Amino acid sequence: MGNVTSNVAAKFAFFPPDPATYGVTTDEETGKLVFSRGSPDMNMEVHQLSTKSGNKVVAMFWRHPFARFTLLYSHGNAADLGQMVELFMELRAHLRVNIMSYDYSGYGASTGKPSEFNTYYDIEAVYNCLKSDYGIKQEELILYGQSVGSGPTLHMASRLKRLRGVVLHSAILSGIRVLYPVKMTLWFDIFKNIDKIRHVNSKVLVIHGTKDDIVDLSHGKRLWELAKEKYDPLWVKGGGHCNLETYPEYIRHLRKFINAMEKLSLTNPPPKQLTNDPSITDTKHNRCLRFRKR
């Protein structure tokens, strides 16, 4: 049944840029991986990570020297890392956080084919890299999911019980609900965020545009209602699906959220582990989501 679900997803939910907007090479002198797009950033490291499905996914760690937290960013379904570079640099500077970003299987220079379950395996591999290579703890991690990226984000957030926070940006209730206003979750639906958000213990910030013509505002509002630990939402007046970063309130509200998470970490230590970890102005990245009916 899982394979059928993944096949449905692949047919209407994934649109990787073709050709990819970047490449990854190996530096002959250092042996390190090099990102081919833009000027080299001494505080950015490139990884190729093996997933449970046997794919190799590209991940990029953007280091801030005074970072308070690390943001694990899952992007939309019609962009790759090459289109997101400017945004990551701005988020790192304005929020004073590390950014860990990655391409799903079949996107950019990542191998394999995109599917719902592959995105779950992808984010698990990236999270394991953060733990093993950078010593990042759950309490220092904020998961950020944009559009379809809300799927792998809530997959992880529902399993990490000491996570610092979650940001849902133009998020979906589920794949089918983007196309049809169904009342019940169907077995062949994909990215069933409406069910998974109920299991998230950390603070959840929801950001959504009031004029989103791809994923209706009702998706964001319902996710916020279902969150156990709510943070003040941001309903961007006049905002669409792919331009929220261009509104000044976007970065202001994110900065406010990061500051609140820092205060929370000092005054409210996280609960004990309940389960094991699982095995702004430039909009070049704005092809963030498309769905089509078959």
Coordinates of C-alpha atoms in Angstrom, one line a residue:
M1 CA 0.0 0.0 0.0
G2 CA 2.9 2.3 0.8
N3 CA 4.3 1.8 -2.7
V4 CA 0.9 2.7 -4.3
T5 CA 0.8 5.9 -2.2
S6 CA 4.3 6.8 -3.3
N7 CA 3.4 6.3 -7.0
V8 CA 0.4 8.5 -6.7
A9 CA 2.6 11.2 -5.1
A10 CA 5.2 11.0 -7.8
K11 CA 2.7 11.5 -10.6
F12 CA 1.3 14.8 -9.4
A13 CA 3.3 16.2 -6.5
F14 CA 7.0 16.3 -7.6
F15 CA 8.5 18.7 -10.2
P16 CA 12.3 18.8 -9.8
P17 CA 13.9 21.5 -12.0
D18 CA 15.2 19.9 -15.2
P19 CA 18.0 20.4 -15.7
A20 CA 19.3 20.9 -12.1
T21 CA 20.4 24.4 -11.3
Y22 CA 23.7 23.3 -9.7
G23 CA 26.2 20.5 -9.6
V24 CA 28.5 19.0 -7.0
T25 CA 32.2 18.2 -7.7
T26 CA 35.2 17.1 -5.6
D27 CA 38.1 19.4 -5.0
E28 CA 41.2 17.6 -6.1
E29 CA 43.4 19.2 -3.4
T30 CA 41.2 18.8 -0.4
G31 CA 38.9 16.0 -1.4
K32 CA 36.0 18.0 -0.1
L33 CA 32.7 18.3 -2.0
V34 CA 32.2 21.7 -3.8
F35 CA 28.9 23.3 -4.7
S36 CA 29.1 24.6 -8.2
R37 CA 26.7 27.5 -8.0
G38 CA 27.8 31.0 -6.9
S39 CA 30.9 32.1 -5.0
P40 CA 32.5 29.8 -2.5
D41 CA 31.3 30.3 1.0
M42 CA 33.9 29.3 3.6
N43 CA 31.1 28.7 6.2
M44 CA 29.2 26.3 4.0
E45 CA 29.9 22.6 3.8
V46 CA 28.5 20.1 1.3
H47 CA 27.5 16.5 2.0
Q48 CA 26.3 13.5 0.1
L49 CA 24.4 11.3 2.4
S50 CA 23.2 7.7 2.0
T51 CA 19.5 7.1 2.8
K52 CA 17.6 4.0 3.8
S53 CA 16.5 3.5 0.2
G54 CA 20.0 3.6 -1.1
N55 CA 19.9 7.0 -2.6
K56 CA 22.6 9.7 -2.2
V57 CA 21.1 13.1 -1.2
V58 CA 23.0 16.4 -1.3
A59 CA 22.9 18.5 1.9
M60 CA 24.4 21.9 2.7
F61 CA 25.3 23.1 6.1
W62 CA 25.5 26.9 6.4
R63 CA 27.3 27.8 9.6
H64 CA 26.8 31.0 11.6
P65 CA 29.6 31.7 14.1
F66 CA 27.2 32.8 16.8
A67 CA 24.3 30.5 16.1
R68 CA 21.8 29.9 18.8
F69 CA 19.9 27.1 16.9
T70 CA 20.1 25.1 13.7
L71 CA 17.3 25.3 11.1
L72 CA 16.7 22.1 9.2
Y73 CA 15.0 23.5 6.0
S74 CA 12.8 21.3 3.7
H75 CA 11.9 23.2 0.6
G76 CA 9.0 23.1 -1.8
N77 CA 8.4 20.6 -4.6
A78 CA 9.4 22.7 -7.7
A79 CA 12.8 24.0 -6.5
D80 CA 16.3 22.7 -5.8
L81 CA 19.2 23.9 -3.7
G82 CA 20.6 26.1 -6.4
Q83 CA 17.6 28.3 -6.4
M84 CA 17.6 28.6 -2.6
V85 CA 21.1 29.9 -1.9
E86 CA 20.2 33.6 -1.5
L87 CA 17.4 32.8 0.9
F88 CA 19.5 30.6 3.1
M89 CA 22.2 33.3 3.3
E90 CA 19.6 35.8 4.3
L91 CA 18.0 33.6 6.9
R92 CA 21.4 32.7 8.4
A93 CA 22.4 36.4 8.7
H94 CA 19.0 37.8 10.0
L95 CA 18.2 34.9 12.4
R96 CA 21.7 34.1 13.5
V97 CA 21.2 30.4 13.0
N98 CA 22.9 27.6 11.2
I99 CA 21.0 26.3 8.2
M100 CA 21.0 22.7 7.1
S101 CA 19.3 22.3 3.7
Y102 CA 19.0 19.3 1.4
D103 CA 17.6 18.2 -1.9
Y104 CA 15.1 15.3 -2.0
S105 CA 15.9 12.2 -3.9
G106 CA 15.7 12.9 -7.6
Y107 CA 16.2 16.7 -7.0
G108 CA 19.3 18.6 -8.0
A109 CA 22.4 16.4 -7.6
S110 CA 20.6 13.9 -5.4
T111 CA 20.2 10.4 -6.9
G112 CA 17.0 8.3 -7.1
K113 CA 13.4 9.2 -7.7
P114 CA 11.2 11.5 -5.6
S115 CA 8.5 9.9 -3.6
E116 CA 6.7 10.6 -0.3
F117 CA 8.6 7.9 1.6
N118 CA 11.9 8.9 0.0
T119 CA 11.5 12.4 1.4
Y120 CA 11.1 10.8 4.9
Y121 CA 14.3 8.7 4.4
D122 CA 16.0 11.9 3.1
I123 CA 15.3 14.0 6.1
E124 CA 16.2 11.2 8.5
A125 CA 19.6 10.9 6.8
V126 CA 20.1 14.7 7.1
Y127 CA 19.1 14.7 10.8
N128 CA 21.6 11.8 11.5
C129 CA 24.3 13.9 9.8
L130 CA 23.5 16.8 12.1
K131 CA 23.9 14.6 15.1
S132 CA 27.0 12.7 14.1
D133 CA 29.0 15.4 12.2
Y134 CA 27.9 18.6 14.1
G135 CA 26.8 17.3 17.5
I136 CA 23.4 19.0 17.1
K137 CA 20.9 18.1 19.8
Q138 CA 17.2 18.0 19.5
E139 CA 16.9 21.0 21.8
E140 CA 19.1 23.0 19.4
L141 CA 17.1 22.1 16.3
I142 CA 14.2 23.9 14.6
L143 CA 12.5 22.1 11.7
Y144 CA 11.3 24.3 8.9
G145 CA 8.9 23.0 6.2
Q146 CA 7.8 25.0 3.1
S147 CA 4.8 23.8 1.2
V148 CA 5.4 20.0 0.4
G149 CA 8.4 20.3 2.7
S150 CA 5.9 20.3 5.6
G151 CA 5.5 16.6 4.9
P152 CA 9.0 15.4 5.9
T153 CA 9.1 18.2 8.5
L154 CA 6.1 16.9 10.4
H155 CA 7.3 13.3 9.8
M156 CA 10.4 14.1 11.9
A157 CA 8.7 16.5 14.3
S158 CA 6.2 13.9 15.3
R159 CA 9.1 11.6 16.4
L160 CA 11.5 14.0 18.0
K161 CA 10.0 14.7 21.4
R162 CA 12.7 17.2 22.6
L163 CA 12.7 19.3 19.5
R164 CA 13.0 23.0 20.0
G165 CA 10.4 24.2 17.5
V166 CA 8.7 23.8 14.1
V167 CA 7.9 26.3 11.3
L168 CA 5.3 25.5 8.8
H169 CA 5.4 27.8 5.8
S170 CA 2.5 27.6 3.3
A171 CA 2.0 24.1 4.6
I172 CA -0.5 21.5 3.4
L173 CA -3.0 19.4 5.4
S174 CA -2.4 16.5 3.0
G175 CA -1.7 16.0 -0.7
I176 CA -5.3 15.2 -1.7
R177 CA -6.7 18.1 0.3
V178 CA -4.8 20.5 -1.9
L179 CA -6.9 19.3 -4.9
Y180 CA -10.2 18.3 -3.2
P181 CA -11.9 19.4 0.0
V182 CA -12.2 15.9 1.4
K183 CA -13.4 15.5 5.0
M184 CA -11.7 12.2 5.8
T185 CA -8.1 11.0 5.3
L186 CA -8.1 8.5 2.4
W187 CA -5.7 5.6 2.4
F188 CA -4.0 6.6 -0.8
D189 CA -3.5 10.2 0.4
I190 CA 0.1 11.5 0.8
F191 CA 1.8 13.7 3.4
K192 CA -0.9 13.3 6.0
N193 CA 0.1 16.3 8.0
I194 CA -3.4 16.7 9.4
D195 CA -2.8 13.4 11.4
K196 CA 0.8 13.9 12.3
I197 CA 0.7 17.4 13.7
R198 CA -1.3 16.0 16.6
H199 CA 1.8 14.2 17.8
V200 CA 4.2 17.2 17.7
N201 CA 5.2 18.3 21.2
S202 CA 7.2 21.4 20.4
K203 CA 6.1 24.9 19.6
V204 CA 4.7 25.3 16.1
L205 CA 4.7 28.5 14.1
V206 CA 2.4 28.6 11.1
I207 CA 3.1 31.1 8.3
H208 CA 0.6 31.4 5.4
G209 CA -0.5 34.0 2.8
T210 CA -4.1 35.1 2.8
K211 CA -4.2 35.1 -1.0
D212 CA -2.5 31.8 -1.5
D213 CA -4.1 30.4 -4.7
I214 CA -2.2 27.0 -4.5
V215 CA -2.7 25.9 -0.9
D216 CA -5.7 27.7 0.6
L217 CA -5.3 29.6 3.8
S218 CA -7.6 27.1 5.5
H219 CA -4.7 24.5 5.4
G220 CA -2.5 26.8 7.6
K221 CA -5.3 27.7 9.9
R222 CA -6.4 24.1 10.5
L223 CA -2.8 23.0 11.1
W224 CA -2.4 25.8 13.7
E225 CA -5.7 24.8 15.4
L226 CA -4.5 21.2 15.6
A227 CA -1.1 22.0 17.0
K228 CA -0.7 21.1 20.7
E229 CA 1.9 23.8 21.4
K230 CA 0.9 26.9 19.4
Y231 CA 3.0 29.9 18.7
D232 CA 1.4 33.2 17.4
P233 CA 0.7 32.5 13.7
L234 CA 1.6 34.9 10.8
W235 CA -1.2 35.3 8.3
V236 CA 0.5 37.5 5.6
K237 CA -2.1 39.9 4.3
G238 CA -2.1 39.7 0.5
G239 CA 0.7 37.0 0.5
G240 CA 0.6 34.3 -2.1
H241 CA 2.2 30.8 -2.1
C242 CA 5.7 31.6 -3.2
N243 CA 6.4 35.2 -2.2
L244 CA 6.0 35.4 1.6
E245 CA 9.8 36.0 2.0
T246 CA 9.4 39.4 0.3
Y247 CA 7.1 40.8 3.0
P248 CA 9.0 42.5 5.9
E249 CA 6.8 40.9 8.5
Y250 CA 8.1 37.5 7.4
I251 CA 11.6 38.0 8.7
R252 CA 10.4 40.0 11.7
H253 CA 8.1 37.3 12.9
L254 CA 10.7 34.6 12.4
R255 CA 13.2 36.6 14.4
K256 CA 10.6 37.0 17.2
F257 CA 10.0 33.2 17.1
I258 CA 13.7 32.4 17.3
N259 CA 14.1 34.8 20.3
A260 CA 11.1 33.2 22.0
M261 CA 12.6 29.7 21.5
E262 CA 15.9 31.0 23.1
K263 CA 14.0 32.2 26.1
L264 CA 12.1 29.0 26.3
S265 CA 15.3 27.0 26.3
L266 CA 16.5 28.9 29.3
T267 CA 13.2 28.8 31.4
N268 CA 11.6 25.6 30.3
P269 CA 14.0 22.6 29.9
P270 CA 12.7 20.0 27.5
P271 CA 11.0 16.8 28.7
K272 CA 12.8 13.5 29.0
Q273 CA 13.2 11.5 25.9
L274 CA 10.0 9.5 25.3
T275 CA 10.9 7.6 22.1
N276 CA 14.1 6.8 20.3
D277 CA 15.2 9.0 17.4
P278 CA 14.2 7.7 13.9
S279 CA 16.5 5.3 12.0
I280 CA 14.3 37.5 1.6
T281 CA 14.1 39.7 -1.0
D282 CA 15.2 37.5 -3.9
T283 CA 12.6 35.0 -5.1
K284 CA 14.6 32.9 -7.6
H285 CA 13.4 29.9 -5.6
N286 CA 9.8 30.7 -5.9
R287 CA 8.7 27.8 -8.0
C288 CA 7.8 26.2 -4.6
L289 CA 4.7 24.1 -5.3
R290 CA 2.6 22.9 -8.2
F291 CA -0.2 20.3 -8.2
R292 CA -2.0 19.1 -11.2
K293 CA -5.1 16.9 -11.6
R294 CA -4.6 13.7 -13.6

